[in-house]
mmCIF file of C-alpha atoms and ligand atoms in Angstrom:
data_model
loop_
_atom_site.group_PDB
_atom_site.id
_atom_site.type_symbol
_atom_site.label_atom_id
_atom_site.label_comp_id
_atom_site.label_asym_id
_atom_site.label_seq_id
_atom_site.Cartn_x
_atom_site.Cartn_y
_atom_site.Cartn_z
ATOM 1 C CA MET A 1 -0.180 -0.088 0.262
ATOM 2 C CA SER A 2 1.796 3.348 -0.783
ATOM 3 C CA ASN A 3 1.203 6.264 1.610
ATOM 4 C CA VAL A 4 2.994 9.072 -0.376
ATOM 5 C CA THR A 5 2.600 12.460 1.230
ATOM 6 C CA GLN A 6 2.287 15.300 -0.961
ATOM 7 C CA PRO A 7 3.291 18.992 -0.882
ATOM 8 C CA ARG A 8 0.024 21.019 -0.721
ATOM 9 C CA ALA A 9 -1.500 24.458 -1.904
ATOM 10 C CA VAL A 10 -2.576 25.904 1.362
ATOM 11 C CA ASN A 11 -4.939 29.186 1.367
ATOM 12 C CA ALA A 12 -3.652 31.067 4.594
ATOM 13 C CA ALA A 13 -4.493 34.495 6.302
ATOM 14 C CA VAL A 14 -0.796 35.939 6.128
ATOM 15 C CA VAL A 15 0.059 39.117 8.498
ATOM 16 C CA ASN A 16 0.577 42.608 6.122
ATOM 17 C CA SER A 17 2.878 45.146 6.910
ATOM 18 C CA HIS A 18 -0.534 47.078 8.949
ATOM 19 C CA HIS A 19 -0.945 44.471 11.179
ATOM 20 C CA HIS A 20 -4.233 43.456 8.920
ATOM 21 C CA MET A 21 -4.489 39.177 7.309
ATOM 22 C CA ASP A 22 -4.503 39.269 4.003
ATOM 23 C CA PHE A 23 -5.059 35.477 2.347
ATOM 24 C CA HIS A 24 -2.391 34.022 0.159
ATOM 25 C CA GLN A 25 -1.644 31.055 -1.822
ATOM 26 C CA ILE A 26 1.339 29.135 -0.133
ATOM 27 C CA GLN A 27 3.014 25.627 -1.017
ATOM 28 C CA LEU A 28 3.554 23.838 2.233
ATOM 29 C CA ALA A 29 6.022 20.778 2.342
ATOM 30 C CA ALA A 30 4.789 16.964 2.336
ATOM 31 C CA PRO A 31 4.654 15.893 6.059
ATOM 32 C CA LEU A 32 8.026 14.437 7.444
ATOM 33 C CA GLU A 33 7.564 11.161 8.792
ATOM 34 C CA ASN A 34 6.185 12.331 12.370
ATOM 35 C CA GLU A 35 3.765 14.439 11.092
ATOM 36 C CA VAL A 36 0.240 15.075 10.280
ATOM 37 C CA GLY A 37 -1.345 17.127 7.444
ATOM 38 C CA VAL A 38 -5.115 18.833 8.722
ATOM 39 C CA ARG A 39 -7.544 20.055 6.794
ATOM 40 C CA ILE A 40 -8.531 23.064 8.876
ATOM 41 C CA VAL A 41 -12.592 23.079 9.398
ATOM 42 C CA ALA A 42 -12.610 25.918 12.147
ATOM 43 C CA CYS A 43 -9.851 27.913 14.450
ATOM 44 C CA GLY A 44 -10.467 29.620 17.155
ATOM 45 C CA ILE A 45 -9.064 33.223 18.365
ATOM 46 C CA CYS A 46 -7.254 33.201 21.335
ATOM 47 C CA HIS A 47 -5.698 36.775 22.683
ATOM 48 C CA THR A 48 -2.004 34.745 22.184
ATOM 49 C CA ASP A 49 -2.845 35.485 18.591
ATOM 50 C CA LEU A 50 -3.240 39.226 19.095
ATOM 51 C CA GLY A 51 0.164 39.291 20.524
ATOM 52 C CA PHE A 52 2.007 37.720 17.393
ATOM 53 C CA MET A 53 1.223 39.843 14.701
ATOM 54 C CA THR A 54 4.163 40.361 12.638
ATOM 55 C CA GLU A 55 4.440 40.480 8.819
ATOM 56 C CA GLY A 56 4.862 37.014 7.215
ATOM 57 C CA ALA A 57 3.304 35.257 10.179
ATOM 58 C CA ILE A 58 0.691 32.831 9.645
ATOM 59 C CA LEU A 59 -1.020 32.660 13.268
ATOM 60 C CA GLY A 60 -3.884 30.623 14.703
ATOM 61 C CA HIS A 61 -3.706 27.695 17.637
ATOM 62 C CA GLU A 62 -6.907 26.688 18.062
ATOM 63 C CA GLY A 63 -7.524 24.513 14.998
ATOM 64 C CA ALA A 64 -9.873 21.516 14.329
ATOM 65 C CA GLY A 65 -10.439 19.728 11.232
ATOM 66 C CA VAL A 66 -10.095 16.138 9.397
ATOM 67 C CA VAL A 67 -6.871 14.614 8.976
ATOM 68 C CA GLU A 68 -5.690 14.128 5.356
ATOM 69 C CA GLN A 69 -2.157 13.150 4.959
ATOM 70 C CA VAL A 70 -0.004 11.377 7.742
ATOM 71 C CA GLY A 71 3.561 11.082 7.735
ATOM 72 C CA SER A 72 4.995 6.983 8.014
ATOM 73 C CA ALA A 73 5.825 6.738 11.624
ATOM 74 C CA VAL A 74 2.178 8.430 12.790
ATOM 75 C CA LYS A 75 0.081 5.476 14.689
ATOM 76 C CA SER A 76 -2.461 7.376 16.318
ATOM 77 C CA VAL A 77 -4.575 8.888 13.163
ATOM 78 C CA LYS A 78 -5.591 8.049 9.518
ATOM 79 C CA PRO A 79 -7.000 10.000 6.981
ATOM 80 C CA GLY A 80 -10.315 11.096 7.687
ATOM 81 C CA ASP A 81 -10.017 11.063 11.233
ATOM 82 C CA HIS A 82 -11.721 14.283 12.673
ATOM 83 C CA VAL A 83 -9.309 16.067 15.321
ATOM 84 C CA LEU A 84 -9.142 19.146 17.618
ATOM 85 C CA LEU A 85 -5.320 20.768 17.828
ATOM 86 C CA SER A 86 -3.967 21.812 20.838
ATOM 87 C CA TYR A 87 -0.071 23.325 21.652
ATOM 88 C CA GLN A 88 2.812 21.879 20.743
ATOM 89 C CA SER A 89 5.317 19.388 22.652
ATOM 90 C CA CYS A 90 8.402 17.646 21.573
ATOM 91 C CA GLY A 91 7.534 14.058 23.347
ATOM 92 C CA VAL A 92 10.964 13.064 24.226
ATOM 93 C CA CYS A 93 11.954 15.625 27.005
ATOM 94 C CA ALA A 94 12.125 14.297 30.666
ATOM 95 C CA GLU A 95 8.907 16.619 30.945
ATOM 96 C CA CYS A 96 6.872 15.133 28.230
ATOM 97 C CA GLN A 97 8.069 11.565 29.358
ATOM 98 C CA ASP A 98 6.871 12.473 32.909
ATOM 99 C CA ARG A 99 3.201 13.259 31.345
ATOM 100 C CA HIS A 100 4.164 17.023 31.859
ATOM 101 C CA PRO A 101 4.036 18.532 28.318
ATOM 102 C CA TYR A 102 2.691 21.995 29.233
ATOM 103 C CA ASN A 103 5.925 22.531 30.768
ATOM 104 C CA CYS A 104 8.348 21.062 27.895
ATOM 105 C CA GLU A 105 11.638 21.865 27.827
ATOM 106 C CA HIS A 106 11.112 23.127 24.279
ATOM 107 C CA PHE A 107 7.694 24.602 24.605
ATOM 108 C CA SER A 108 9.051 28.536 23.661
ATOM 109 C CA LYS A 109 10.832 27.338 20.522
ATOM 110 C CA LEU A 110 8.087 24.941 19.496
ATOM 111 C CA ASN A 111 5.001 27.184 20.061
ATOM 112 C CA PHE A 112 6.393 30.665 19.658
ATOM 113 C CA GLY A 113 9.668 30.106 17.428
ATOM 114 C CA PHE A 114 7.580 29.356 14.199
ATOM 115 C CA GLN A 115 9.210 26.188 13.493
ATOM 116 C CA ARG A 116 10.078 22.466 13.975
ATOM 117 C CA ILE A 117 11.731 20.940 16.482
ATOM 118 C CA ASP A 118 14.949 20.685 14.466
ATOM 119 C CA GLY A 119 14.771 24.352 13.058
ATOM 120 C CA THR A 120 13.405 23.750 9.747
ATOM 121 C CA SER A 121 10.235 25.112 8.337
ATOM 122 C CA ALA A 122 7.331 23.605 5.968
ATOM 123 C CA TYR A 123 6.951 26.849 4.931
ATOM 124 C CA PRO A 124 8.452 29.330 1.921
ATOM 125 C CA GLU A 125 10.726 32.116 2.348
ATOM 126 C CA GLY A 126 9.529 34.959 4.304
ATOM 127 C CA VAL A 127 6.404 32.619 5.492
ATOM 128 C CA GLN A 128 6.490 32.253 9.410
ATOM 129 C CA GLY A 129 4.576 29.034 9.993
ATOM 130 C CA HIS A 130 4.346 26.346 12.821
ATOM 131 C CA PHE A 131 2.937 28.509 14.934
ATOM 132 C CA PHE A 132 2.034 26.689 18.485
ATOM 133 C CA GLY A 133 2.931 23.353 15.762
ATOM 134 C CA GLN A 134 -0.120 24.819 13.649
ATOM 135 C CA SER A 135 -0.743 27.791 12.172
ATOM 136 C CA ALA A 136 -4.367 27.116 11.362
ATOM 137 C CA PHE A 137 -5.614 30.132 10.425
ATOM 138 C CA ALA A 138 -5.158 27.957 6.701
ATOM 139 C CA ASP A 139 -7.502 25.756 5.568
ATOM 140 C CA TYR A 140 -4.528 23.112 6.077
ATOM 141 C CA CYS A 141 -1.666 22.976 8.269
ATOM 142 C CA LEU A 142 1.012 20.540 9.418
ATOM 143 C CA VAL A 143 1.091 19.198 13.182
ATOM 144 C CA THR A 144 2.491 16.202 15.326
ATOM 145 C CA GLU A 145 0.596 13.561 17.532
ATOM 146 C CA GLN A 146 1.308 15.488 20.120
ATOM 147 C CA ASN A 147 -0.440 18.492 19.203
ATOM 148 C CA LEU A 148 -3.768 16.854 18.150
ATOM 149 C CA VAL A 149 -6.602 14.646 20.176
ATOM 150 C CA LYS A 150 -8.538 12.167 17.594
ATOM 151 C CA VAL A 151 -12.804 13.012 18.576
ATOM 152 C CA ALA A 152 -16.038 11.548 17.036
ATOM 153 C CA PRO A 153 -17.340 12.261 13.864
ATOM 154 C CA GLU A 154 -20.396 12.917 14.634
ATOM 155 C CA LEU A 155 -19.360 16.043 16.854
ATOM 156 C CA PRO A 156 -19.090 19.503 15.861
ATOM 157 C CA LEU A 157 -15.675 20.697 15.211
ATOM 158 C CA ASN A 158 -16.521 24.519 15.236
ATOM 159 C CA VAL A 159 -18.121 24.763 18.427
ATOM 160 C CA LEU A 160 -14.970 22.321 20.188
ATOM 161 C CA ALA A 161 -12.119 23.930 18.302
ATOM 162 C CA PRO A 162 -11.426 26.373 21.179
ATOM 163 C CA LEU A 163 -10.998 23.810 23.601
ATOM 164 C CA GLY A 164 -7.696 23.370 22.671
ATOM 165 C CA CYS A 165 -6.098 26.222 24.481
ATOM 166 C CA GLY A 166 -8.248 29.332 26.128
ATOM 167 C CA ILE A 167 -10.593 26.969 27.308
ATOM 168 C CA GLN A 168 -8.286 24.627 28.751
ATOM 169 C CA THR A 169 -6.646 26.699 30.055
ATOM 170 C CA GLY A 170 -9.170 27.891 32.334
ATOM 171 C CA ALA A 171 -10.527 24.689 32.722
ATOM 172 C CA GLY A 172 -7.473 23.190 33.832
ATOM 173 C CA THR A 173 -6.775 25.747 36.258
ATOM 174 C CA VAL A 174 -9.558 24.603 38.016
ATOM 175 C CA PHE A 175 -9.568 20.689 37.723
ATOM 176 C CA ASN A 176 -6.032 20.160 37.433
ATOM 177 C CA THR A 177 -3.857 22.863 39.095
ATOM 178 C CA LEU A 178 -6.227 23.911 41.923
ATOM 179 C CA LYS A 179 -8.160 20.936 42.284
ATOM 180 C CA VAL A 180 -11.208 22.905 43.978
ATOM 181 C CA LYS A 181 -13.524 21.101 45.790
ATOM 182 C CA PRO A 182 -17.044 20.727 47.078
ATOM 183 C CA GLY A 183 -17.697 23.967 49.341
ATOM 184 C CA GLU A 184 -14.796 25.902 48.410
ATOM 185 C CA SER A 185 -14.567 29.456 47.301
ATOM 186 C CA LEU A 186 -13.220 30.952 44.821
ATOM 187 C CA MET A 187 -12.749 34.655 42.545
ATOM 188 C CA VAL A 188 -12.237 35.013 38.901
ATOM 189 C CA MET A 189 -11.153 38.271 38.140
ATOM 190 C CA GLY A 190 -11.710 38.981 33.988
ATOM 191 C CA THR A 191 -14.606 37.253 32.148
ATOM 192 C CA GLY A 192 -13.152 36.378 29.025
ATOM 193 C CA ALA A 193 -13.320 32.932 27.271
ATOM 194 C CA VAL A 194 -10.213 31.457 30.042
ATOM 195 C CA GLY A 195 -12.082 33.275 32.910
ATOM 196 C CA LEU A 196 -15.430 31.880 32.003
ATOM 197 C CA ALA A 197 -14.086 28.597 31.339
ATOM 198 C CA ALA A 198 -12.705 28.779 35.030
ATOM 199 C CA ILE A 199 -16.248 29.743 36.343
ATOM 200 C CA MET A 200 -17.714 26.597 34.508
ATOM 201 C CA ALA A 201 -15.234 24.365 35.801
ATOM 202 C CA ALA A 202 -15.684 25.879 39.562
ATOM 203 C CA LYS A 203 -19.481 25.126 39.049
ATOM 204 C CA ILE A 204 -18.964 21.672 37.869
ATOM 205 C CA ALA A 205 -16.540 21.252 40.511
ATOM 206 C CA GLY A 206 -18.971 22.109 43.832
ATOM 207 C CA ALA A 207 -17.675 25.656 44.608
ATOM 208 C CA LYS A 208 -20.158 27.406 46.662
ATOM 209 C CA THR A 209 -18.775 30.822 46.216
ATOM 210 C CA ILE A 210 -17.614 31.608 42.894
ATOM 211 C CA ILE A 211 -17.393 35.373 42.316
ATOM 212 C CA ALA A 212 -16.605 37.047 38.625
ATOM 213 C CA VAL A 213 -15.182 40.415 38.628
ATOM 214 C CA ASP A 214 -14.934 42.564 35.134
ATOM 215 C CA ARG A 215 -15.926 45.867 33.742
ATOM 216 C CA GLU A 216 -18.469 44.663 31.023
ATOM 217 C CA PRO A 217 -22.183 44.388 32.480
ATOM 218 C CA ARG A 218 -22.865 42.052 29.555
ATOM 219 C CA ARG A 219 -20.065 39.534 30.344
ATOM 220 C CA LEU A 220 -20.921 39.753 34.431
ATOM 221 C CA ALA A 221 -24.671 38.776 33.012
ATOM 222 C CA LEU A 222 -22.816 35.511 30.898
ATOM 223 C CA ALA A 223 -20.805 35.027 33.950
ATOM 224 C CA ARG A 224 -24.019 34.068 36.378
ATOM 225 C CA LYS A 225 -25.319 32.604 33.684
ATOM 226 C CA LEU A 226 -22.599 30.169 33.374
ATOM 227 C CA GLY A 227 -22.127 29.513 37.240
ATOM 228 C CA ALA A 228 -20.682 32.624 38.951
ATOM 229 C CA THR A 229 -22.572 33.362 42.033
ATOM 230 C CA GLU A 230 -21.510 36.584 42.487
ATOM 231 C CA SER A 231 -20.553 39.529 40.022
ATOM 232 C CA ILE A 232 -18.597 42.752 41.107
ATOM 233 C CA ASN A 233 -18.139 45.079 38.872
ATOM 234 C CA SER A 234 -14.779 46.335 38.857
ATOM 235 C CA ASP A 235 -15.407 50.106 37.931
ATOM 236 C CA GLU A 236 -17.944 50.571 40.790
ATOM 237 C CA GLU A 237 -15.958 52.628 43.131
ATOM 238 C CA ASN A 238 -17.596 51.021 46.508
ATOM 239 C CA TYR A 239 -16.985 47.429 45.271
ATOM 240 C CA LEU A 240 -14.033 46.600 47.358
ATOM 241 C CA ALA A 241 -17.010 46.549 50.123
ATOM 242 C CA THR A 242 -19.402 44.004 48.741
ATOM 243 C CA LEU A 243 -16.112 41.831 48.924
ATOM 244 C CA CYS A 244 -15.974 38.969 51.248
ATOM 245 C CA PRO A 245 -12.417 38.049 51.919
ATOM 246 C CA HIS A 246 -11.569 34.477 53.088
ATOM 247 C CA LEU A 247 -12.314 33.071 49.885
ATOM 248 C CA ASP A 248 -9.686 29.731 49.054
ATOM 249 C CA TYR A 249 -8.759 30.518 45.536
ATOM 250 C CA VAL A 250 -8.186 33.517 43.213
ATOM 251 C CA ILE A 251 -7.197 33.395 39.382
ATOM 252 C CA ASP A 252 -6.704 36.306 37.735
ATOM 253 C CA THR A 253 -6.787 36.352 34.045
ATOM 254 C CA THR A 254 -6.259 40.069 33.355
ATOM 255 C CA GLY A 255 -2.536 40.791 34.480
ATOM 256 C CA ILE A 256 -3.966 44.585 36.054
ATOM 257 C CA SER A 257 -1.746 45.137 39.341
ATOM 258 C CA HIS A 258 -4.810 46.865 41.198
ATOM 259 C CA LEU A 259 -6.878 43.877 40.559
ATOM 260 C CA ASP A 260 -3.511 41.526 41.292
ATOM 261 C CA GLU A 261 -3.594 43.359 45.008
ATOM 262 C CA LEU A 262 -7.366 43.185 45.440
ATOM 263 C CA GLY A 263 -7.189 39.383 44.654
ATOM 264 C CA GLN A 264 -4.063 38.940 47.212
ATOM 265 C CA ASP A 265 -6.361 40.928 49.823
ATOM 266 C CA VAL A 266 -9.603 38.630 49.699
ATOM 267 C CA LEU A 267 -7.546 35.236 50.153
ATOM 268 C CA LYS A 268 -7.260 33.477 52.929
ATOM 269 C CA GLU A 269 -4.148 32.068 54.763
ATOM 270 C CA GLY A 270 -2.427 29.576 52.837
ATOM 271 C CA GLY A 271 -5.122 30.716 50.131
ATOM 272 C CA THR A 272 -3.877 30.631 46.295
ATOM 273 C CA LEU A 273 -3.797 33.128 43.492
ATOM 274 C CA VAL A 274 -3.186 31.984 40.025
ATOM 275 C CA ARG A 275 -1.473 34.484 37.730
ATOM 276 C CA LEU A 276 -2.876 33.346 34.499
ATOM 277 C CA ALA A 277 -1.845 36.661 32.547
ATOM 278 C CA GLY A 278 2.061 36.199 33.627
ATOM 279 C CA ILE A 279 1.840 39.175 35.752
ATOM 280 C CA ALA A 280 5.120 39.271 38.044
ATOM 281 C CA GLY A 281 4.208 40.691 41.904
ATOM 282 C CA GLU A 282 5.533 40.795 45.024
ATOM 283 C CA PRO A 283 5.876 37.653 47.110
ATOM 284 C CA LEU A 284 2.542 37.096 49.312
ATOM 285 C CA THR A 285 2.353 36.695 52.975
ATOM 286 C CA ARG A 286 0.481 34.250 55.524
ATOM 287 C CA GLY A 287 0.929 31.412 53.833
ATOM 288 C CA ARG A 288 -0.702 32.747 50.761
ATOM 289 C CA LYS A 289 0.656 31.490 47.359
ATOM 290 C CA ALA A 290 0.686 33.161 43.950
ATOM 291 C CA ILE A 291 1.285 30.636 40.808
ATOM 292 C CA SER A 292 1.672 30.883 37.197
ATOM 293 C CA VAL A 293 0.250 28.022 35.389
ATOM 294 C CA ILE A 294 0.672 26.987 31.682
ATOM 295 C CA GLN A 295 -2.029 25.508 29.769
ATOM 296 C CA GLY A 296 -4.263 24.752 32.532
ATOM 297 C CA ASP A 297 -1.411 21.879 33.634
ATOM 298 C CA SER A 298 -3.836 19.859 30.908
ATOM 299 C CA VAL A 299 -2.430 16.816 28.569
ATOM 300 C CA ALA A 300 -4.627 17.921 25.953
ATOM 301 C CA GLN A 301 -5.508 14.094 24.743
ATOM 302 C CA ASP A 302 -6.677 13.063 28.356
ATOM 303 C CA PHE A 303 -7.991 16.500 29.383
ATOM 304 C CA LEU A 304 -9.986 17.642 26.099
ATOM 305 C CA PRO A 305 -12.314 13.993 25.949
ATOM 306 C CA LYS A 306 -13.101 14.970 29.771
ATOM 307 C CA LEU A 307 -14.616 18.325 28.754
ATOM 308 C CA ILE A 308 -16.224 17.126 25.722
ATOM 309 C CA GLU A 309 -17.929 14.793 28.046
ATOM 310 C CA TYR A 310 -19.022 17.698 30.157
ATOM 311 C CA TRP A 311 -20.155 19.853 26.921
ATOM 312 C CA GLN A 312 -22.463 16.401 25.927
ATOM 313 C CA GLN A 313 -24.067 16.562 29.260
ATOM 314 C CA GLY A 314 -24.958 20.142 28.738
ATOM 315 C CA ARG A 315 -22.326 21.015 32.441
ATOM 316 C CA PHE A 316 -19.833 23.042 30.304
ATOM 317 C CA PRO A 317 -21.950 25.182 27.567
ATOM 318 C CA LEU A 318 -18.943 26.777 25.433
ATOM 319 C CA GLU A 319 -21.185 27.612 22.693
ATOM 320 C CA GLN A 320 -22.382 30.455 24.667
ATOM 321 C CA MET A 321 -19.479 32.585 24.737
ATOM 322 C CA ILE A 322 -18.642 31.659 20.941
ATOM 323 C CA THR A 323 -19.182 34.601 18.072
ATOM 324 C CA PHE A 324 -18.797 32.455 14.607
ATOM 325 C CA TYR A 325 -17.107 34.052 11.558
ATOM 326 C CA ASP A 326 -16.455 33.255 7.818
ATOM 327 C CA PHE A 327 -12.299 32.842 7.234
ATOM 328 C CA ASP A 328 -13.126 35.146 5.222
ATOM 329 C CA ASP A 329 -14.437 38.063 7.729
ATOM 330 C CA ILE A 330 -10.533 37.274 9.583
ATOM 331 C CA ASN A 331 -10.090 40.778 9.969
ATOM 332 C CA ARG A 332 -13.167 41.825 11.392
ATOM 333 C CA ALA A 333 -12.995 38.781 13.911
ATOM 334 C CA LEU A 334 -9.825 39.814 14.720
ATOM 335 C CA LYS A 335 -10.853 43.292 15.730
ATOM 336 C CA GLU A 336 -14.165 42.449 17.416
ATOM 337 C CA ALA A 337 -11.971 39.458 19.845
ATOM 338 C CA ASN A 338 -9.649 42.555 20.719
ATOM 339 C CA ASN A 339 -12.216 45.136 21.599
ATOM 340 C CA GLY A 340 -14.274 42.128 23.863
ATOM 341 C CA SER A 341 -17.342 42.886 21.584
ATOM 342 C CA ALA A 342 -16.891 38.786 20.771
ATOM 343 C CA VAL A 343 -16.269 36.618 23.851
ATOM 344 C CA LYS A 344 -15.089 33.737 21.715
ATOM 345 C CA ALA A 345 -14.443 34.396 18.102
ATOM 346 C CA VAL A 346 -14.473 31.248 15.704
ATOM 347 C CA LEU A 347 -13.408 31.176 12.332
ATOM 348 C CA VAL A 348 -15.106 28.777 10.108
ATOM 349 C CA TRP A 349 -14.507 27.800 6.541
ATOM 350 C CA GLU A 350 -17.673 27.857 4.023
HETATM 351 ZN ZN1 LIG B 1 9.128 18.179 25.678
HETATM 352 ZN ZN1 LIG B 2 -3.867 30.566 22.749
#
């Protein structure tokens, strides 16, 4: 049987010199023996995309699609399989071998370095691909078995596409990192996709008090609908007075320093502040700790199926935060993701 892999012409959104995207036909090399070529059906937009708008880059790292080609060493998927894409890891370093791919030694290179692990690229000169091992703002991309999750063909790829980064980060922080238990209390600062995913997860975990903080009334209303027991508008002057301190956990998705301080103030002794936006703050006192987390400590192949199960049970209704756009509308989708009018933008090919 022949399994000859081929180069392929790809329609991809490439960042131009004005920080917009234009579609170009690009010739992509054939998959290497460990690579999988995926026809992209949908791709979420994550805030990390907005931070890498450099000329020549093909972004997109919440892809979902159908396997088209597989390299000769690929074991876990075959052409026709449906897959969700998540972050890239090397699979061989000590952390990867220890089942902690989110702490992969090569995480930066593989996810933000626009290259394969061996430093090569499947893309032509002047084009930067392999973003998060994907570059899924295109109708096709190359991935590896480390960053794909096979899913049942009847599942809606457009709804589930965003699970692979932002949603996994928020939900994983609650389930995998903090291991929130029934009756515990937490505050989530910022109710974008990451914060809302944390709120949905906290409700599933049985948290008694789930406080949502944001400045946007519409998002606070959505947060309450998805599981927040209280909501606080951080623009309202006396919101401090409404807070009850002594919370078990605070998850900050904003990186805003006065909110970070507020988070410290409401934590109980021994409580944990999670800084998801990467802010560097003062060390805490009274036994409280501040931690950072990558991808919600999630092994996508184990964790995404769990989130899909919750979604199927109606307990993790992420579609309520999604706005769909045609891929052709990518510039409008990026703008609306950036200004917050779309909580989670998902691009879909016609
Ligand atoms: Zn690794
Ligand atoms: Zn992301």
